[in-house]
Amino acid sequence: MAAAIVLPSLAMASASAQNVRTENVDINISNSYLNVSADIVLDSLKLGSNKQVFITPVVFPSSEPSDNSEPSDTTDNGQLTTENGKRTTENVLPLPSILINGRNMHISYERGVLRSFKEIKQHDIMQELRRRNGEPQTVPYSAKVPVEDWMMESGVKVSFVIDECGCGVAYAQAISDEVELITFENPVNEMSSMMELPEIEQVPVQIHEGRARVQFEVDRTELHVEPYRCRNGQRIDNRAQIQMIDDSVKYALTDPNVEISAIEICGYASPESPYLHNEELADGRSKALAEYLAERYHLPKGSVTYSSVPENWGEFREMVITSDEITEGQRELLLALIDEPAETPEQWDRKEKLLKTDPKYAALYKSKILPEWFPKLRATTFAIHTRLKDLSDEQLKDVIKSTPEKMSLNQMYRVARLYPEDSDEFNDVMLIALKYYPRDQIAITNAATAAVARGEYDRAKQLLAKAPENTPAVYNLLGIIATAEEKYEVAKRYFEQAGSNPNAERNKQLLK
């Protein structure tokens, strides 16, 4: 590449140069290689039996002077000179040549007797063939070489030349127009993707469950929160049970950013007395407690709900299974009765009557079941639902540091948007969102978007492999990753699969 090369205009070309042409020329840079291909048409070339020509693509830099400078014999770097009105350059790159031989030269070449030529080595021959004069003949050419830095400068061109003397490309004649290399940097850094902000959703709810044994007067549904003496002389004191519920509420609200979203009350009655009467009592008592809690904690109407279980046979069954105060025989008899199908009030009342009157159960019923077990079945369960208050984005910044499990995905991304997308804080929020919503499409896609922005393409591919579906946003990210890997055709297909996604449309244009 130290020798000068003169590339005269086509009008000055030799007869051989005029009789050889190129078609379907394709010159491009891809995956760090310069690729050159063409069809060399020899139809009009007449080559003597003892003649040969070399056809070679040559890459050479711009011959234009720099801006605001006058033409001179040499430039500062010695790459541009003028010689008899013809361009002369140094630092050119000849690509492998095709050798076209006449009949005798072809035979000599095959026999290896062209020693003088082999010693000179003016050309790197990639293919040799014989010219058959008068016959149509097209030679496909294809070669690639690693891209050098100077090839990326503006004005670099490629031309096919023909050497008739075997002395190299220095004074070869051009047989094709000069094709300028259109060079570019990988456009991946200009490509865009966008974080997705999920729709506003209900924030996660934490449920604090508890169980209290709030007492009621026989056959009554009024709630007594202060000590009370019933008509039959029984003393009711619900202060400890109410305090238990109150402590649970206070515990649920230890975080000042949390509020009660709902309280669920469920009252249970024991199986004695008719079923319909028990149903009425259980429902009325649950309602009384629910109304009390709604007023006590100033909760909106409807935020405290109640339900009831008229006869608590389920917990009765658990007592029978776990009790060590009865024999195995008694256990089997009781379980058989409890497990008998019952759907109507009459069927439930029949089972309760058998407990009282059947000799198999009556003694145990009077001594243990009625006085000890049934009172424990008259209970109230409660579930306190808490959630984050309606906080500002700045307030959510503190929440995500302390209790991120209480945040919705939407709230997390509201925090993320407070930071630059290339910041550590932004990346931290992406990781937190992925941790608490590991199967969420948006969480995965946004985490992959952040990874792509940092150039962590392998990490992004790992994340996208876990995405529940290939959405337009996913295809766009895959296209950006393929672009970074210089897999441009693959990238184009991904961008096309992204459909009308605006980022993918823009990125697809950058590939062009």
mmCIF file of C-alpha atoms in Angstrom, residues 10-218:
data_model
loop_
_atom_site.group_PDB
_atom_site.id
_atom_site.type_symbol
_atom_site.label_atom_id
_atom_site.label_comp_id
_atom_site.label_asym_id
_atom_site.label_seq_id
_atom_site.Cartn_x
_atom_site.Cartn_y
_atom_site.Cartn_z
ATOM 1 C CA LEU A 10 -12.665 6.442 -18.338
ATOM 2 C CA ALA A 11 -12.072 8.486 -21.446
ATOM 3 C CA MET A 12 -8.352 7.784 -21.146
ATOM 4 C CA ALA A 13 -8.786 4.095 -20.532
ATOM 5 C CA SER A 14 -7.012 1.484 -22.673
ATOM 6 C CA ALA A 15 -8.743 -0.731 -25.215
ATOM 7 C CA SER A 16 -8.888 -3.606 -22.737
ATOM 8 C CA ALA A 17 -10.357 -1.324 -20.105
ATOM 9 C CA GLN A 18 -13.039 -0.233 -22.542
ATOM 10 C CA ASN A 19 -13.944 -3.859 -23.309
ATOM 11 C CA VAL A 20 -14.443 -4.951 -19.683
ATOM 12 C CA ARG A 21 -17.277 -3.683 -17.544
ATOM 13 C CA THR A 22 -18.838 -4.353 -14.151
ATOM 14 C CA GLU A 23 -22.462 -4.939 -13.260
ATOM 15 C CA ASN A 24 -24.409 -5.406 -10.044
ATOM 16 C CA VAL A 25 -21.722 -3.710 -7.978
ATOM 17 C CA ASP A 26 -22.426 -3.905 -4.240
ATOM 18 C CA ILE A 27 -20.068 -2.254 -1.765
ATOM 19 C CA ASN A 28 -20.920 -2.037 1.906
ATOM 20 C CA ILE A 29 -19.530 -2.157 5.416
ATOM 21 C CA SER A 30 -21.079 -4.705 7.753
ATOM 22 C CA ASN A 31 -19.917 -6.366 10.957
ATOM 23 C CA SER A 32 -16.570 -4.525 10.764
ATOM 24 C CA TYR A 33 -15.828 -5.792 7.238
ATOM 25 C CA LEU A 34 -15.719 -4.061 3.890
ATOM 26 C CA ASN A 35 -17.658 -6.240 1.440
ATOM 27 C CA VAL A 36 -17.210 -5.883 -2.324
ATOM 28 C CA SER A 37 -19.094 -7.885 -4.933
ATOM 29 C CA ALA A 38 -19.782 -7.448 -8.637
ATOM 30 C CA ASP A 39 -20.247 -9.261 -11.922
ATOM 31 C CA ILE A 40 -17.248 -8.708 -14.262
ATOM 32 C CA VAL A 41 -18.440 -8.929 -17.869
ATOM 33 C CA LEU A 42 -15.773 -10.025 -20.389
ATOM 34 C CA ASP A 43 -18.034 -10.410 -23.439
ATOM 35 C CA SER A 44 -16.223 -7.723 -25.477
ATOM 36 C CA LEU A 45 -12.695 -8.559 -24.284
ATOM 37 C CA LYS A 46 -10.359 -10.092 -26.910
ATOM 38 C CA LEU A 47 -7.230 -11.417 -25.262
ATOM 39 C CA GLY A 48 -4.197 -12.721 -27.127
ATOM 40 C CA SER A 49 -3.045 -16.265 -26.381
ATOM 41 C CA ASN A 50 0.091 -14.990 -24.648
ATOM 42 C CA LYS A 51 -1.627 -12.129 -22.850
ATOM 43 C CA GLN A 52 -3.084 -11.765 -19.368
ATOM 44 C CA VAL A 53 -4.908 -9.085 -17.390
ATOM 45 C CA PHE A 54 -5.554 -8.601 -13.687
ATOM 46 C CA ILE A 55 -8.854 -7.151 -12.491
ATOM 47 C CA THR A 56 -8.737 -5.705 -9.018
ATOM 48 C CA PRO A 57 -11.004 -3.566 -6.797
ATOM 49 C CA VAL A 58 -9.020 -0.758 -5.169
ATOM 50 C CA VAL A 59 -10.000 1.234 -2.090
ATOM 51 C CA PHE A 60 -8.522 4.737 -1.874
ATOM 52 C CA PRO A 61 -9.104 7.835 0.257
ATOM 53 C CA SER A 62 -10.510 11.152 -0.901
ATOM 54 C CA SER A 63 -8.391 13.145 -3.359
ATOM 55 C CA GLU A 64 -10.054 16.417 -2.444
ATOM 56 C CA PRO A 65 -8.014 19.037 -0.565
ATOM 57 C CA SER A 66 -9.144 20.057 2.846
ATOM 58 C CA ASP A 67 -11.445 23.076 3.141
ATOM 59 C CA ASN A 68 -9.957 26.565 2.561
ATOM 60 C CA SER A 69 -6.721 25.190 1.101
ATOM 61 C CA GLU A 70 -5.203 25.551 -2.357
ATOM 62 C CA PRO A 71 -4.300 22.520 -4.480
ATOM 63 C CA SER A 72 -0.639 21.651 -4.162
ATOM 64 C CA ASP A 73 1.833 19.016 -5.224
ATOM 65 C CA THR A 74 1.620 17.331 -1.857
ATOM 66 C CA THR A 75 -0.511 17.582 1.225
ATOM 67 C CA ASP A 76 0.874 17.672 4.735
ATOM 68 C CA ASN A 77 0.340 13.951 5.153
ATOM 69 C CA GLY A 78 1.722 13.088 1.728
ATOM 70 C CA GLN A 79 -1.420 11.260 0.667
ATOM 71 C CA LEU A 80 -2.491 13.520 -2.151
ATOM 72 C CA THR A 81 -0.359 14.598 -5.125
ATOM 73 C CA THR A 82 -0.989 15.620 -8.706
ATOM 74 C CA GLU A 83 0.825 13.846 -11.518
ATOM 75 C CA ASN A 84 0.195 14.831 -15.134
ATOM 76 C CA GLY A 85 -3.308 15.920 -14.256
ATOM 77 C CA LYS A 86 -4.154 12.482 -12.882
ATOM 78 C CA ARG A 87 -5.051 11.554 -9.338
ATOM 79 C CA THR A 88 -2.294 9.975 -7.337
ATOM 80 C CA THR A 89 -2.789 8.545 -3.836
ATOM 81 C CA GLU A 90 -0.841 6.668 -1.292
ATOM 82 C CA ASN A 91 -2.312 4.486 1.436
ATOM 83 C CA VAL A 92 -4.538 2.663 -1.029
ATOM 84 C CA LEU A 93 -5.753 -0.867 -0.548
ATOM 85 C CA PRO A 94 -5.939 -3.333 -3.460
ATOM 86 C CA LEU A 95 -8.306 -6.233 -2.802
ATOM 87 C CA PRO A 96 -7.645 -9.765 -4.124
ATOM 88 C CA SER A 97 -7.451 -9.914 -7.909
ATOM 89 C CA ILE A 98 -8.944 -12.042 -10.638
ATOM 90 C CA LEU A 99 -6.413 -13.160 -13.286
ATOM 91 C CA ILE A 100 -7.727 -13.521 -16.837
ATOM 92 C CA ASN A 101 -5.322 -15.474 -19.091
ATOM 93 C CA GLY A 102 -5.131 -16.118 -22.785
ATOM 94 C CA ARG A 103 -4.866 -19.737 -23.896
ATOM 95 C CA ASN A 104 -1.072 -20.202 -23.610
ATOM 96 C CA MET A 105 -0.801 -18.149 -20.433
ATOM 97 C CA HIS A 106 -3.568 -20.234 -18.861
ATOM 98 C CA ILE A 107 -1.692 -23.446 -19.632
ATOM 99 C CA SER A 108 1.550 -21.989 -18.249
ATOM 100 C CA TYR A 109 -0.209 -20.832 -15.116
ATOM 101 C CA GLU A 110 -1.697 -24.264 -14.507
ATOM 102 C CA ARG A 111 1.733 -25.866 -14.999
ATOM 103 C CA GLY A 112 3.331 -23.397 -12.592
ATOM 104 C CA VAL A 113 5.986 -22.144 -15.028
ATOM 105 C CA LEU A 114 5.293 -18.405 -14.562
ATOM 106 C CA ARG A 115 8.124 -18.055 -12.060
ATOM 107 C CA SER A 116 8.941 -14.465 -12.799
ATOM 108 C CA PHE A 117 5.397 -13.450 -12.036
ATOM 109 C CA LYS A 118 5.326 -15.468 -8.819
ATOM 110 C CA GLU A 119 8.450 -13.748 -7.618
ATOM 111 C CA ILE A 120 7.065 -10.279 -8.256
ATOM 112 C CA LYS A 121 3.770 -10.949 -6.468
ATOM 113 C CA GLN A 122 2.155 -7.714 -7.536
ATOM 114 C CA HIS A 123 -1.299 -9.188 -7.077
ATOM 115 C CA ASP A 124 -3.048 -11.357 -4.525
ATOM 116 C CA ILE A 125 -4.829 -13.707 -6.911
ATOM 117 C CA MET A 126 -8.102 -15.134 -5.643
ATOM 118 C CA GLN A 127 -9.141 -16.751 -8.948
ATOM 119 C CA GLU A 128 -7.593 -17.552 -12.372
ATOM 120 C CA LEU A 129 -9.494 -18.410 -15.519
ATOM 121 C CA ARG A 130 -9.029 -18.564 -19.279
ATOM 122 C CA ARG A 131 -10.647 -16.052 -21.608
ATOM 123 C CA ARG A 132 -12.441 -17.717 -24.482
ATOM 124 C CA ASN A 133 -12.545 -14.989 -27.103
ATOM 125 C CA GLY A 134 -15.846 -14.373 -28.840
ATOM 126 C CA GLU A 135 -17.886 -16.135 -26.158
ATOM 127 C CA PRO A 136 -20.078 -14.456 -23.502
ATOM 128 C CA GLN A 137 -18.262 -14.697 -20.199
ATOM 129 C CA THR A 138 -19.175 -13.187 -16.792
ATOM 130 C CA VAL A 139 -17.034 -13.646 -13.705
ATOM 131 C CA PRO A 140 -18.683 -13.196 -10.290
ATOM 132 C CA TYR A 141 -16.454 -11.354 -7.844
ATOM 133 C CA SER A 142 -16.815 -11.338 -4.049
ATOM 134 C CA ALA A 143 -14.294 -10.402 -1.351
ATOM 135 C CA LYS A 144 -14.210 -8.845 2.080
ATOM 136 C CA VAL A 145 -11.464 -7.294 4.194
ATOM 137 C CA PRO A 146 -11.387 -5.928 7.735
ATOM 138 C CA VAL A 147 -12.306 -2.258 7.943
ATOM 139 C CA GLU A 148 -9.403 0.073 8.687
ATOM 140 C CA ASP A 149 -9.816 3.423 10.432
ATOM 141 C CA TRP A 150 -9.063 5.511 7.355
ATOM 142 C CA MET A 151 -11.879 3.807 5.460
ATOM 143 C CA MET A 152 -14.376 5.400 7.823
ATOM 144 C CA GLU A 153 -13.397 8.923 6.735
ATOM 145 C CA SER A 154 -15.534 10.804 4.235
ATOM 146 C CA GLY A 155 -14.715 10.587 0.542
ATOM 147 C CA VAL A 156 -13.273 7.048 0.561
ATOM 148 C CA LYS A 157 -14.021 5.324 -2.749
ATOM 149 C CA VAL A 158 -13.756 1.961 -4.492
ATOM 150 C CA SER A 159 -13.035 1.363 -8.180
ATOM 151 C CA PHE A 160 -12.356 -1.751 -10.276
ATOM 152 C CA VAL A 161 -9.147 -1.460 -12.300
ATOM 153 C CA ILE A 162 -7.467 -3.602 -14.972
ATOM 154 C CA ASP A 163 -3.704 -4.227 -15.065
ATOM 155 C CA GLU A 164 -2.417 -5.369 -18.461
ATOM 156 C CA CYS A 165 1.304 -5.471 -17.665
ATOM 157 C CA GLY A 166 1.341 -7.446 -14.442
ATOM 158 C CA CYS A 167 3.198 -4.671 -12.650
ATOM 159 C CA GLY A 168 0.518 -3.985 -10.097
ATOM 160 C CA VAL A 169 -2.324 -1.520 -9.727
ATOM 161 C CA ALA A 170 -0.074 1.552 -9.664
ATOM 162 C CA TYR A 171 -0.909 2.461 -13.285
ATOM 163 C CA ALA A 172 -3.913 0.233 -13.841
ATOM 164 C CA GLN A 173 -6.843 1.531 -15.845
ATOM 165 C CA ALA A 174 -10.299 2.050 -14.317
ATOM 166 C CA ILE A 175 -13.079 -0.134 -15.710
ATOM 167 C CA SER A 176 -15.843 1.090 -13.377
ATOM 168 C CA ASP A 177 -17.068 4.300 -11.883
ATOM 169 C CA GLU A 178 -15.743 5.249 -8.496
ATOM 170 C CA VAL A 179 -18.191 4.231 -5.775
ATOM 171 C CA GLU A 180 -18.023 6.277 -2.603
ATOM 172 C CA LEU A 181 -18.296 4.386 0.654
ATOM 173 C CA ILE A 182 -21.249 5.549 2.717
ATOM 174 C CA THR A 183 -19.877 5.009 6.188
ATOM 175 C CA PHE A 184 -21.789 5.283 9.451
ATOM 176 C CA GLU A 185 -21.440 4.598 13.125
ATOM 177 C CA ASN A 186 -23.635 1.918 14.643
ATOM 178 C CA PRO A 187 -26.892 3.804 15.275
ATOM 179 C CA VAL A 188 -27.683 1.930 18.491
ATOM 180 C CA ASN A 189 -26.812 4.943 20.658
ATOM 181 C CA GLU A 190 -29.375 7.025 18.799
ATOM 182 C CA MET A 191 -32.136 4.457 19.124
ATOM 183 C CA SER A 192 -34.928 4.963 21.574
ATOM 184 C CA SER A 193 -37.177 2.967 23.826
ATOM 185 C CA MET A 194 -39.614 4.220 26.395
ATOM 186 C CA MET A 195 -40.476 3.237 29.923
ATOM 187 C CA GLU A 196 -44.055 2.098 30.329
ATOM 188 C CA LEU A 197 -46.093 3.517 33.182
ATOM 189 C CA PRO A 198 -48.765 1.018 34.232
ATOM 190 C CA GLU A 199 -52.306 2.172 34.748
ATOM 191 C CA ILE A 200 -53.229 3.387 38.196
ATOM 192 C CA GLU A 201 -54.242 0.360 40.200
ATOM 193 C CA GLN A 202 -55.321 -0.519 43.671
ATOM 194 C CA VAL A 203 -52.332 -0.498 45.968
ATOM 195 C CA PRO A 204 -51.429 -3.786 47.643
ATOM 196 C CA VAL A 205 -53.527 -4.514 50.698
ATOM 197 C CA GLN A 206 -52.103 -6.030 53.850
ATOM 198 C CA ILE A 207 -54.512 -8.028 55.985
ATOM 199 C CA HIS A 208 -54.145 -8.259 59.746
ATOM 200 C CA GLU A 209 -56.355 -11.045 61.070
ATOM 201 C CA GLY A 210 -57.503 -11.686 64.603
ATOM 202 C CA ARG A 211 -60.088 -13.461 66.723
ATOM 203 C CA ALA A 212 -62.047 -12.093 69.654
ATOM 204 C CA ARG A 213 -64.705 -13.634 71.910
ATOM 205 C CA VAL A 214 -67.094 -10.746 72.198
ATOM 206 C CA GLN A 215 -69.949 -11.761 74.540
ATOM 207 C CA PHE A 216 -73.625 -11.023 74.081
ATOM 208 C CA GLU A 217 -76.580 -11.473 76.343
ATOM 209 C CA VAL A 218 -78.613 -14.623 75.702
#
